[in-house]
Short mmCIF file of C-alpha atoms and ligand atoms in Angstrom, two decimals:
data_model
loop_
_atom_site.label_atom_id
_atom_site.label_comp_id
_atom_site.label_asym_id
_atom_site.label_seq_id
_atom_site.Cartn_x
_atom_site.Cartn_y
_atom_site.Cartn_z
CA UNK A 1 101.62 63.30 114.45
CA UNK A 2 98.41 61.38 113.74
CA UNK A 3 95.60 61.31 116.30
CA UNK A 4 94.72 57.72 115.43
CA UNK A 5 95.70 54.87 117.84
CA UNK A 6 96.90 57.40 120.49
CA UNK A 7 96.79 56.50 124.22
CA UNK A 8 95.54 59.87 125.70
CA UNK A 9 97.31 60.33 129.09
CA UNK A 10 96.73 62.89 131.70
CA UNK A 11 98.63 66.27 131.67
CA UNK A 12 99.90 66.98 135.09
CA UNK A 13 102.58 69.44 136.03
CA UNK A 14 103.63 69.95 132.37
CA UNK A 15 104.08 66.34 131.46
CA UNK A 16 101.96 63.48 130.09
CA UNK A 17 101.50 60.72 132.72
CA UNK A 18 99.86 57.36 132.99
CA UNK A 19 96.73 57.26 135.08
CA UNK A 20 97.41 55.85 138.60
CA UNK A 21 95.44 52.79 138.11
CA UNK A 22 96.97 52.12 134.68
CA UNK A 23 93.46 51.71 133.07
CA UNK A 24 92.25 53.15 129.82
CA UNK A 25 88.89 53.46 128.01
CA UNK A 26 88.21 52.87 124.41
CA UNK A 27 87.55 56.19 122.58
CA UNK A 28 84.85 55.37 119.94
CA UNK A 29 84.57 57.28 116.69
CA UNK A 30 80.83 57.99 116.39
CA UNK A 31 80.85 57.82 112.61
CA UNK A 32 82.14 54.36 112.52
CA UNK A 33 81.19 52.90 115.92
CA UNK A 34 84.71 51.68 116.29
CA UNK A 35 87.36 52.49 118.93
CA UNK A 36 90.20 54.57 117.39
CA UNK A 37 92.17 55.57 120.44
CA UNK A 38 92.26 55.10 124.12
CA UNK A 39 91.64 57.61 126.88
CA UNK A 40 93.04 57.45 130.54
CA UNK A 41 90.36 56.13 132.97
CA UNK A 42 91.63 58.22 135.94
CA UNK A 43 90.37 58.44 139.55
CA UNK A 44 90.75 60.58 142.63
CA UNK A 45 94.48 59.79 143.01
CA UNK A 46 95.14 61.44 139.62
CA UNK A 47 93.08 64.47 140.72
CA UNK A 48 95.11 64.65 143.91
CA UNK A 49 98.40 64.73 141.84
CA UNK A 50 96.86 67.55 139.69
CA UNK A 51 95.88 69.48 142.65
CA UNK A 52 99.39 69.22 144.14
CA UNK A 53 100.78 70.53 140.79
CA UNK A 54 98.32 73.28 140.50
CA UNK A 55 98.89 74.41 144.11
CA UNK A 56 102.60 74.57 143.56
CA UNK A 57 102.15 76.66 140.37
CA UNK A 58 99.66 79.02 141.81
CA UNK A 59 102.26 80.98 143.90
CA UNK A 60 104.28 82.14 140.77
CA UNK A 61 101.53 82.19 138.22
CA UNK A 62 99.12 84.35 140.25
CA UNK A 63 101.98 86.97 140.79
CA UNK A 64 103.05 87.18 137.20
CA UNK A 65 102.26 90.53 135.59
CA UNK A 66 99.02 90.40 133.44
CA UNK A 67 101.17 91.32 130.26
CA UNK A 68 103.22 88.24 130.81
CA UNK A 69 100.26 85.93 131.30
CA UNK A 70 98.72 87.51 128.20
CA UNK A 71 101.85 86.99 126.12
CA UNK A 72 101.79 83.23 126.96
CA UNK A 73 98.20 82.76 126.14
CA UNK A 74 98.66 84.59 122.92
CA UNK A 75 101.29 82.13 122.00
CA UNK A 76 98.73 79.33 122.50
CA UNK A 77 96.44 81.24 120.22
CA UNK A 78 99.13 81.29 117.49
CA UNK A 79 99.78 77.66 117.83
CA UNK A 80 96.16 76.56 117.73
CA UNK A 81 95.74 78.76 114.57
CA UNK A 82 98.74 77.05 113.05
CA UNK A 83 97.27 73.67 113.77
CA UNK A 84 93.71 74.53 112.96
CA UNK A 85 93.12 71.88 110.26
CA UNK A 86 94.64 69.20 112.56
CA UNK A 87 92.38 70.29 115.43
CA UNK A 88 89.35 70.39 113.17
CA UNK A 89 89.87 66.96 111.97
CA UNK A 90 90.55 65.58 115.50
CA UNK A 91 87.36 67.25 116.73
CA UNK A 92 85.40 65.84 113.76
CA UNK A 93 86.55 62.25 114.27
CA UNK A 94 86.01 62.56 118.07
CA UNK A 95 82.47 63.86 117.86
CA UNK A 96 81.02 62.87 114.51
CA UNK A 97 80.45 66.56 113.67
CA UNK A 98 81.02 67.63 110.12
CA UNK A 99 84.57 68.57 109.54
CA UNK A 100 83.44 71.74 107.92
CA UNK A 101 81.71 72.81 111.15
CA UNK A 102 84.76 71.95 113.19
CA UNK A 103 86.76 74.03 110.95
CA UNK A 104 84.50 77.01 110.69
CA UNK A 105 82.99 77.15 114.29
CA UNK A 106 84.52 75.01 116.91
CA UNK A 107 88.26 75.61 116.48
CA UNK A 108 88.04 79.30 115.46
CA UNK A 109 85.90 79.84 118.52
CA UNK A 110 88.51 78.11 120.70
CA UNK A 111 91.04 80.51 119.25
CA UNK A 112 88.79 83.51 119.96
CA UNK A 113 88.36 82.40 123.52
CA UNK A 114 92.04 82.41 124.30
CA UNK A 115 92.58 85.64 122.37
CA UNK A 116 89.64 87.33 124.01
CA UNK A 117 90.64 86.67 127.58
CA UNK A 118 94.47 87.02 126.96
CA UNK A 119 93.76 90.62 125.85
CA UNK A 120 90.85 91.39 128.24
CA UNK A 121 93.14 91.18 131.23
CA UNK A 122 95.16 94.14 129.74
CA UNK A 123 92.06 96.41 129.85
CA UNK A 124 90.55 95.63 133.29
CA UNK A 125 89.34 98.42 135.56
CA UNK A 126 88.46 98.40 139.26
CA UNK A 127 85.94 100.28 141.34
CA UNK A 128 86.67 102.94 143.97
CA UNK A 129 84.11 104.16 146.51
CA UNK A 130 84.72 107.36 148.60
CA UNK A 131 82.89 107.32 151.90
CA UNK A 132 82.36 111.10 152.44
CA UNK A 133 85.35 112.38 154.56
CA UNK A 134 85.76 109.14 156.30
CA UNK A 135 87.47 106.59 154.07
CA UNK A 136 88.38 105.52 150.57
CA UNK A 137 87.49 102.03 149.28
CA UNK A 138 88.83 100.23 146.36
CA UNK A 139 88.00 96.80 145.07
CA UNK A 140 90.95 94.34 144.64
CA UNK A 141 90.07 91.40 142.36
CA UNK A 142 92.53 88.49 143.05
CA UNK A 143 92.66 85.05 141.61
CA UNK A 144 90.78 82.48 143.69
CA UNK A 145 93.33 79.55 143.57
CA UNK A 146 92.59 76.25 141.85
CA UNK A 147 89.61 76.12 139.51
CA UNK A 148 87.86 72.85 138.39
CA UNK A 149 86.60 72.97 134.85
CA UNK A 150 84.23 70.30 133.64
CA UNK A 151 82.88 70.29 130.08
CA UNK A 152 80.50 68.10 127.92
CA UNK A 153 81.07 66.38 124.57
CA UNK A 154 79.04 68.37 122.12
CA UNK A 155 81.47 71.30 121.61
CA UNK A 156 84.66 69.92 123.31
CA UNK A 157 87.42 72.41 122.68
CA UNK A 158 85.02 75.38 122.12
CA UNK A 159 83.54 74.87 125.73
CA UNK A 160 86.60 73.84 127.54
CA UNK A 161 88.65 76.76 126.21
CA UNK A 162 85.74 79.06 127.17
CA UNK A 163 86.59 78.02 130.79
CA UNK A 164 90.32 77.47 130.74
CA UNK A 165 91.12 80.96 129.13
CA UNK A 166 89.41 83.15 131.69
CA UNK A 167 90.45 80.88 134.63
CA UNK A 168 94.18 80.96 133.94
CA UNK A 169 94.25 84.44 132.41
CA UNK A 170 93.26 86.14 135.65
CA UNK A 171 95.99 84.11 137.47
CA UNK A 172 94.21 80.95 138.78
CA UNK A 173 95.67 77.48 138.08
CA UNK A 174 93.30 74.86 136.69
CA UNK A 175 92.35 71.25 136.54
CA UNK A 176 90.24 70.47 133.42
CA UNK A 177 88.17 67.50 132.72
CA UNK A 178 86.84 67.08 129.12
CA UNK A 179 84.06 64.46 128.60
CA UNK A 180 85.75 61.05 128.41
CA UNK A 181 83.77 60.69 125.15
CA UNK A 182 85.73 63.47 123.45
CA UNK A 183 89.10 63.97 125.03
CA UNK A 184 91.27 64.41 121.84
CA UNK A 185 91.41 68.22 121.36
CA UNK A 186 92.02 68.79 125.04
CA UNK A 187 94.97 66.43 124.67
CA UNK A 188 96.19 68.29 121.66
CA UNK A 189 95.81 71.59 123.47
CA UNK A 190 98.19 70.32 126.17
CA UNK A 191 100.80 69.69 123.78
CA UNK A 192 100.62 73.30 122.54
CA UNK A 193 100.67 74.57 126.15
CA UNK A 194 104.04 72.89 126.59
CA UNK A 195 105.20 74.35 123.31
CA UNK A 196 104.05 77.73 124.22
CA UNK A 197 106.01 77.60 127.54
CA UNK A 198 102.97 77.77 129.86
CA UNK A 199 104.60 77.07 133.23
CA UNK A 200 104.28 73.60 134.55
CA UNK A 201 101.05 73.00 136.72
CA UNK A 202 99.14 76.12 135.49
CA UNK A 203 96.80 73.82 133.30
CA UNK A 204 96.33 70.22 134.21
CA UNK A 205 94.00 67.90 132.25
CA UNK A 206 92.72 64.67 134.01
CA UNK A 207 90.82 62.44 131.83
CA UNK A 208 88.24 59.85 132.84
CA UNK A 209 84.50 59.48 133.65
CA UNK A 210 82.26 62.01 135.40
CA UNK A 211 81.64 59.76 138.43
CA UNK A 212 85.35 59.02 138.92
CA UNK A 213 87.19 62.26 137.93
CA UNK A 214 84.38 64.84 137.74
CA UNK A 215 83.11 63.86 141.16
CA UNK A 216 86.57 63.88 142.64
CA UNK A 217 87.17 67.44 141.30
CA UNK A 218 83.94 68.64 142.59
CA UNK A 219 84.63 67.24 146.03
CA UNK A 220 88.26 68.23 146.36
CA UNK A 221 88.66 70.66 149.33
CA UNK A 222 91.54 72.45 147.67
CA UNK A 223 89.55 73.22 144.42
CA UNK A 224 87.40 76.14 145.56
CA UNK A 225 85.90 77.23 142.17
CA UNK A 226 83.96 75.01 139.86
CA UNK A 227 82.84 75.81 136.41
CA UNK A 228 80.61 73.22 134.91
CA UNK A 229 78.75 72.80 131.67
CA UNK A 230 76.72 69.63 131.05
CA UNK A 231 73.29 68.19 131.60
CA UNK A 232 70.76 69.51 134.43
CA UNK A 233 70.78 66.09 136.19
CA UNK A 234 74.58 66.17 136.54
CA UNK A 235 74.46 69.85 137.38
CA UNK A 236 72.35 69.07 140.35
CA UNK A 237 74.76 66.46 141.61
CA UNK A 238 77.63 68.94 141.11
CA UNK A 239 75.64 71.62 143.09
CA UNK A 240 74.86 69.17 145.93
CA UNK A 241 78.51 68.30 146.36
CA UNK A 242 79.72 71.89 146.19
CA UNK A 243 77.10 73.55 148.45
CA UNK A 244 78.22 72.23 151.80
CA UNK A 245 81.94 73.02 150.87
CA UNK A 246 80.87 76.60 149.98
CA UNK A 247 82.50 76.45 146.62
CA UNK A 248 81.93 79.27 144.05
CA UNK A 249 79.98 77.47 141.34
CA UNK A 250 78.81 78.22 137.78
CA UNK A 251 76.50 75.80 136.22
CA UNK A 252 75.65 75.90 132.46
CA UNK A 253 73.11 73.29 131.90
CA UNK A 254 70.52 72.07 129.39
CA UNK A 255 67.88 73.74 127.44
CA UNK A 256 64.55 73.31 125.45
CA UNK A 257 64.60 76.43 123.61
CA UNK A 258 61.60 78.13 121.91
CA UNK A 259 62.01 79.45 118.46
CA UNK A 260 59.01 81.83 117.74
CA UNK A 261 58.12 82.82 114.17
CA UNK A 262 55.42 85.64 113.72
CA UNK A 263 53.57 85.90 110.46
CA UNK A 264 55.20 89.36 109.97
CA UNK A 265 58.63 87.80 109.97
CA UNK A 266 60.95 87.68 106.81
CA UNK A 267 59.94 84.02 106.28
CA UNK A 268 63.04 83.18 104.04
CA UNK A 269 65.24 84.32 106.84
CA UNK A 270 63.17 82.65 109.58
CA UNK A 271 63.06 79.31 107.74
CA UNK A 272 66.91 79.31 107.05
CA UNK A 273 67.67 80.31 110.55
CA UNK A 274 65.19 77.87 112.06
CA UNK A 275 66.58 74.93 110.05
CA UNK A 276 69.95 75.95 111.27
CA UNK A 277 69.00 76.27 114.90
CA UNK A 278 67.16 73.03 114.75
CA UNK A 279 69.88 70.80 113.26
CA UNK A 280 73.32 72.33 113.67
CA UNK A 281 75.67 69.79 114.95
CA UNK A 282 72.76 67.31 114.52
CA UNK A 283 70.68 69.16 117.13
CA UNK A 284 73.39 68.54 119.77
CA UNK A 285 74.00 72.21 120.81
CA UNK A 286 72.44 73.31 124.22
CA UNK A 287 71.18 76.36 122.24
CA UNK A 288 69.33 74.59 119.56
CA UNK A 289 65.72 75.73 119.07
CA UNK A 290 63.96 72.39 119.45
CA UNK A 291 60.43 73.83 119.81
CA UNK A 292 59.28 76.06 116.89
CA UNK A 293 56.10 78.03 117.25
CA UNK A 294 54.65 79.57 114.09
CA UNK A 295 51.70 82.01 113.97
CA UNK A 296 48.87 80.15 112.50
CA UNK A 297 48.39 82.35 109.31
CA UNK A 298 51.98 81.51 108.25
CA UNK A 299 52.08 77.90 109.72
CA UNK A 300 51.28 75.89 106.59
CA UNK A 301 53.65 77.80 104.42
CA UNK A 302 56.38 77.64 106.99
CA UNK A 303 56.07 73.91 107.63
CA UNK A 304 56.07 73.13 103.96
CA UNK A 305 59.15 75.14 103.23
CA UNK A 306 60.97 74.09 106.52
CA UNK A 307 60.61 70.57 105.49
CA UNK A 308 61.71 71.25 101.95
CA UNK A 309 64.91 72.80 103.30
CA UNK A 310 65.60 70.39 106.03
CA UNK A 311 65.24 67.48 103.60
CA UNK A 312 67.96 68.90 101.52
CA UNK A 313 70.57 68.70 104.39
CA UNK A 314 73.32 66.36 103.26
CA UNK A 315 73.86 63.75 105.83
CA UNK A 316 77.15 61.86 105.35
CA UNK A 317 80.55 60.85 106.60
CA UNK A 318 81.66 63.69 108.76
CA UNK A 319 85.01 63.85 107.00
CA UNK A 320 83.37 64.40 103.67
CA UNK A 321 83.64 68.12 102.81
CA UNK A 322 79.94 68.16 101.44
CA UNK A 323 78.36 66.78 104.74
CA UNK A 324 76.09 68.93 106.64
CA UNK A 325 74.74 66.40 109.11
CA UNK A 326 77.29 64.09 110.72
CA UNK A 327 76.98 61.29 113.30
CA UNK A 328 75.20 61.34 116.72
CA UNK A 329 77.60 61.17 119.66
CA UNK A 330 77.22 57.55 120.75
CA UNK A 331 74.76 54.66 120.98
CA UNK A 332 73.18 55.81 124.22
CA UNK A 333 72.47 59.21 122.68
CA UNK A 334 71.08 57.49 119.43
CA UNK A 335 68.77 55.35 121.70
CA UNK A 336 67.54 58.38 123.63
CA UNK A 337 66.64 60.14 120.33
CA UNK A 338 64.71 57.01 119.13
CA UNK A 339 62.97 56.80 122.46
CA UNK A 340 61.67 60.39 122.11
CA UNK A 341 60.59 59.81 118.61
CA UNK A 342 58.44 56.90 119.65
CA UNK A 343 57.08 58.86 122.57
CA UNK A 344 56.14 61.74 120.31
CA UNK A 345 54.09 59.37 118.27
CA UNK A 346 52.40 57.96 121.35
CA UNK A 347 51.65 61.50 122.49
CA UNK A 348 49.87 62.22 119.26
CA UNK A 349 52.54 63.65 117.06
CA UNK A 350 53.00 63.03 113.41
CA UNK A 351 56.44 62.61 111.87
CA UNK A 352 56.53 64.94 108.82
CA UNK A 353 60.23 64.26 108.05
CA UNK A 354 62.84 61.73 109.11
CA UNK A 355 62.03 59.72 112.29
CA UNK A 356 64.56 56.97 111.76
CA UNK A 357 68.21 56.19 111.12
CA UNK A 358 69.15 56.44 107.45
CA UNK A 359 71.21 53.95 105.40
CA UNK A 360 74.87 54.44 106.29
CA UNK A 361 76.51 57.01 104.03
CA UNK A 362 79.35 54.78 103.07
CA UNK A 363 81.17 51.55 103.96
CA UNK A 364 83.34 53.19 106.40
CA UNK A 365 80.39 54.49 108.45
CA UNK A 366 78.48 51.14 108.28
CA UNK A 367 78.25 50.79 112.01
CA UNK A 368 78.17 54.55 112.71
CA UNK A 369 75.40 56.32 114.84
CA UNK A 370 73.20 58.37 112.35
CA UNK A 371 69.77 59.81 112.60
CA UNK A 372 67.86 61.85 109.96
CA UNK A 373 66.68 65.34 110.56
CA UNK A 374 63.18 64.84 112.06
CA UNK A 375 60.20 67.16 112.12
CA UNK A 376 57.17 66.35 114.40
CA UNK A 377 53.93 68.31 114.07
CA UNK A 378 50.38 68.03 115.86
CA UNK A 379 51.74 67.61 119.33
CA UNK A 380 50.05 68.98 122.42
CA UNK A 381 52.23 71.93 123.72
CA UNK A 382 52.69 70.59 127.24
CA UNK A 383 53.63 66.83 126.31
CA UNK A 384 56.91 65.34 127.36
CA UNK A 385 58.43 65.58 123.89
CA UNK A 386 57.87 69.26 124.09
CA UNK A 387 59.16 69.64 127.63
CA UNK A 388 62.30 67.34 128.02
CA UNK A 389 65.61 67.94 126.36
CA UNK A 390 66.30 65.39 123.50
CA UNK A 391 69.58 66.74 122.25
CA UNK A 392 69.33 65.44 118.73
CA UNK A 393 68.09 66.35 115.24
CA UNK A 394 64.46 66.42 116.30
CA UNK A 395 62.29 69.46 116.18
CA UNK A 396 58.57 70.02 116.83
CA UNK A 397 56.51 72.71 115.14
CA UNK A 398 53.30 74.14 116.72
CA UNK A 399 50.97 76.84 115.60
CA UNK A 400 49.86 79.70 117.84
CA UNK A 401 47.21 82.52 117.63
CA UNK A 402 48.44 85.36 119.71
CA UNK A 403 51.53 86.94 121.31
CA UNK A 404 50.29 86.25 124.84
CA UNK A 405 49.61 82.62 124.00
CA UNK A 406 53.14 82.00 122.45
CA UNK A 407 54.99 83.61 125.38
CA UNK A 408 52.96 81.29 127.72
CA UNK A 409 54.06 78.37 125.58
CA UNK A 410 57.76 79.47 125.43
CA UNK A 411 57.89 79.79 129.31
CA UNK A 412 56.01 76.59 129.94
CA UNK A 413 59.18 74.46 130.60
CA UNK A 414 61.65 73.92 133.36
CA UNK A 415 64.52 75.17 131.29
CA UNK A 416 65.47 78.75 130.42
CA UNK A 417 68.58 78.98 128.30
CA UNK A 418 67.85 80.77 124.92
CA UNK A 419 65.12 81.66 122.63
CA UNK A 420 64.79 83.14 119.04
CA UNK A 421 61.99 85.57 117.95
CA UNK A 422 61.37 86.26 114.30
CA UNK A 423 59.35 89.36 113.57
CA UNK A 424 59.72 92.65 111.61
CA UNK A 425 57.79 94.47 114.32
CA UNK A 426 60.34 96.19 116.53
CA UNK A 427 57.94 96.97 119.47
CA UNK A 428 56.83 93.33 119.52
CA UNK A 429 60.42 92.16 119.49
CA UNK A 430 61.12 94.19 122.58
CA UNK A 431 57.82 93.18 124.36
CA UNK A 432 58.47 89.46 123.72
CA UNK A 433 62.06 89.70 124.61
CA UNK A 434 61.23 91.24 127.99
CA UNK A 435 58.57 88.54 128.77
CA UNK A 436 60.63 85.40 127.80
CA UNK A 437 62.35 83.64 130.63
CA UNK A 438 65.74 82.69 128.93
CA UNK A 439 69.24 83.96 129.52
CA UNK A 440 69.61 84.93 125.83
CA UNK A 441 66.90 86.21 123.42
CA UNK A 442 67.99 86.35 119.71
CA UNK A 443 65.81 88.58 117.49
CA UNK A 444 66.01 87.60 113.80
CA UNK A 445 69.08 85.55 114.29
CA UNK A 446 70.53 82.60 116.12
CA UNK A 447 73.85 81.74 117.64
CA UNK A 448 75.28 85.26 117.11
CA UNK A 449 77.87 85.30 119.83
CA UNK A 450 79.68 88.36 121.11
CA UNK A 451 82.15 87.22 123.77
CA UNK A 452 81.58 90.31 125.82
CA UNK A 453 77.85 89.57 126.67
CA UNK A 454 76.65 87.70 129.71
CA UNK A 455 76.01 84.07 128.65
CA UNK A 456 73.96 81.63 130.75
CA UNK A 457 70.54 80.09 131.66
CA UNK A 458 67.53 80.72 133.92
CA UNK A 459 65.50 78.19 135.80
CA UNK A 460 66.95 74.69 135.34
CA UNK A 461 69.28 75.77 132.60
CA UNK A 462 71.81 76.98 135.12
CA UNK A 463 73.22 79.33 137.70
CA UNK A 464 75.63 82.15 136.92
CA UNK A 465 76.83 83.67 133.71
CA UNK A 466 79.89 83.21 131.61
CA UNK A 467 81.49 85.71 129.05
CA UNK A 468 83.33 88.90 129.20
CA UNK A 469 83.38 90.71 132.55
CA UNK A 470 81.13 88.02 134.09
CA UNK A 471 83.81 85.31 133.57
CA UNK A 472 86.64 87.66 134.79
CA UNK A 473 84.64 88.30 137.96
CA UNK A 474 83.67 84.69 138.37
CA UNK A 475 87.29 83.54 138.48
CA UNK A 476 88.39 86.29 140.96
CA UNK A 477 87.65 87.17 144.48
CA UNK A 478 86.56 90.82 145.04
CA UNK A 479 88.17 92.14 148.17
CA UNK A 480 87.24 95.66 149.47
CA UNK A 481 90.15 97.50 150.87
CA UNK A 482 89.07 100.42 153.12
CA UNK A 483 91.53 103.13 153.88
CA UNK A 484 90.66 105.74 156.48
CA UNK A 485 91.13 109.37 155.27
P1 LIG B 501 76.81 65.46 131.26
O1 LIG B 501 76.07 66.24 132.24
O2 LIG B 501 76.45 63.96 131.23
O3 LIG B 501 78.36 65.55 131.36
C1 LIG B 501 79.06 66.86 131.43
C2 LIG B 501 80.28 66.74 132.05
O4 LIG B 501 80.13 66.35 133.44
C3 LIG B 501 81.16 65.51 131.46
O5 LIG B 501 82.54 65.85 131.45
C4 LIG B 501 80.86 64.44 132.38
O6 LIG B 501 81.94 63.40 132.39
C5 LIG B 501 80.95 65.12 133.81
N1 LIG B 501 80.22 64.43 134.85
C6 LIG B 501 79.34 63.45 134.75
N2 LIG B 501 79.02 63.07 136.05
C7 LIG B 501 79.63 63.91 136.85
C8 LIG B 501 79.64 64.03 138.29
N3 LIG B 501 78.81 63.27 139.18
N4 LIG B 501 80.32 65.00 138.91
C9 LIG B 501 81.03 65.85 137.98
N5 LIG B 501 81.19 65.75 136.69
C10 LIG B 501 80.39 64.84 136.14
O7 LIG B 501 76.44 66.21 129.82
P2 LIG B 501 76.77 65.66 128.30
O8 LIG B 501 78.20 65.48 128.38
O9 LIG B 501 75.90 64.60 128.01
O10 LIG B 501 76.45 66.99 127.61
C11 LIG B 501 75.19 67.30 127.16
C12 LIG B 501 74.49 68.28 128.04
O11 LIG B 501 75.23 69.47 128.17
C13 LIG B 501 73.13 68.68 127.51
O12 LIG B 501 72.13 68.69 128.52
C14 LIG B 501 73.41 70.07 127.04
O13 LIG B 501 72.19 70.96 127.05
C15 LIG B 501 74.36 70.54 128.06
N6 LIG B 501 75.10 71.68 127.64
C16 LIG B 501 74.97 72.92 128.15
C17 LIG B 501 75.60 74.05 127.63
C18 LIG B 501 75.28 75.46 128.25
O14 LIG B 501 76.14 76.27 127.85
N7 LIG B 501 74.27 75.55 128.98
C19 LIG B 501 76.50 73.92 126.39
C20 LIG B 501 76.68 72.56 125.93
C21 LIG B 501 76.03 71.59 126.49
P3 LIG B 501 81.77 62.17 131.37
O15 LIG B 501 81.12 62.62 130.13
O16 LIG B 501 83.21 62.01 131.02
O17 LIG B 501 81.15 61.00 131.97
#
């Protein structure tokens, strides 16, 4: 089956169905700027149908032995692995990311997500508390019911499977909404769920816009658990709707992540790591290090070599095997990037590399959305360019003189998702890691992900943690059973 010209329908109760209103949206390929498929433009009626299916499925699914749920999820793993190339190509076309990145990162990670939680549920433990001679308590962790799972466009299957896998592994049923900009791999996943024999209604996918489908999911009284990944502004809306309904909510939001390079660092490693953390997926990863701080004695050398390396990144057609920088998600995102590059110059910044859209890489991509890797220097630390999330291939580089000063700079934003620290001094690494207000601190690396560790943000980067035990706990309700002795 080819993914081109498909009409992407909702997946409800194990079958693909038309949206209630019969409406579809064009799905644009970022590299060409042209529609290549259509996606259901659903509304609250479709969410109601999905809730009815999920509610019906919950009774059986939540009571299935963990080993059986595990077996079904592992079948999905095998099927994704079998179709890895098809998934990678679909993800690349849908997002504009290089095919090589989708093949090496996005789809393998989706496989790992399913495998991790499919097997994690076979190894869980529960706590017991003995109250002297009075009673014996144990903690029963039960699935909560129907989970609403909402994800963004930058890492579509990677992030959606990071929610679907733990939610259904522990016995919930789920209603997922991918971004309407990137629905294709969620659609392909539904086909595999059918093939794997996942019972009808366990996973339902409703496509459409945030204001229509996302808002209907967050407001639905029968969906008591919401796992959301997206921008901070949207996250606030989700929190506002969920709070009076007392839903359990996890919010993974935006970032403006510092990347700190001390003069004692292995500069070759720091430069290679920083170029990657600045421009991976065209800078459209919530964990990208968009603010680089370099100790003054190494600053000039770092900037020269960083620019040298970044300028060699091969921008091209995402489907070209040699491409390292693909397309930007859509026109709105491209305009946003251009706005911030203009703003940076008004704020006193100097563009040392890039700063504009390049010539199209080929005829096919003539109307695609491309932007060159961009480096900005000489900006004041506290300006808007250094505080607001751009979410594109734009990085600022700023010198610093002391550890205290750079920690202050790093923390001087509303966000607190992740940070990187490059140094050979172990004591300094520990000291700085303790003082930085981010949910993840990488030392001498970036984007090393162990699925067991807690993942999430501080401040306006979110509430709650995903990953490992945190996710298993989020998607279950702890109940204390107290038995008198
Ligand atoms: P958005 O916040 O615009 O959208 C995220 C999801 O929410 C989409 O599916 C969107 O639907 C949906 N949505 C929009 N409005 C509502 C609403 N009122 N109620 C419920 N759902 C709604 O984010 P982007 O898709 O633009 O993604 C980029 C953002 O995601 C960046 O800020 C990035 O930092 C953040 N992000 C955070 C990560 C983390 O782990 N902390 C990881 C990856 C990204 P639709 O798009 O269909 O309108």
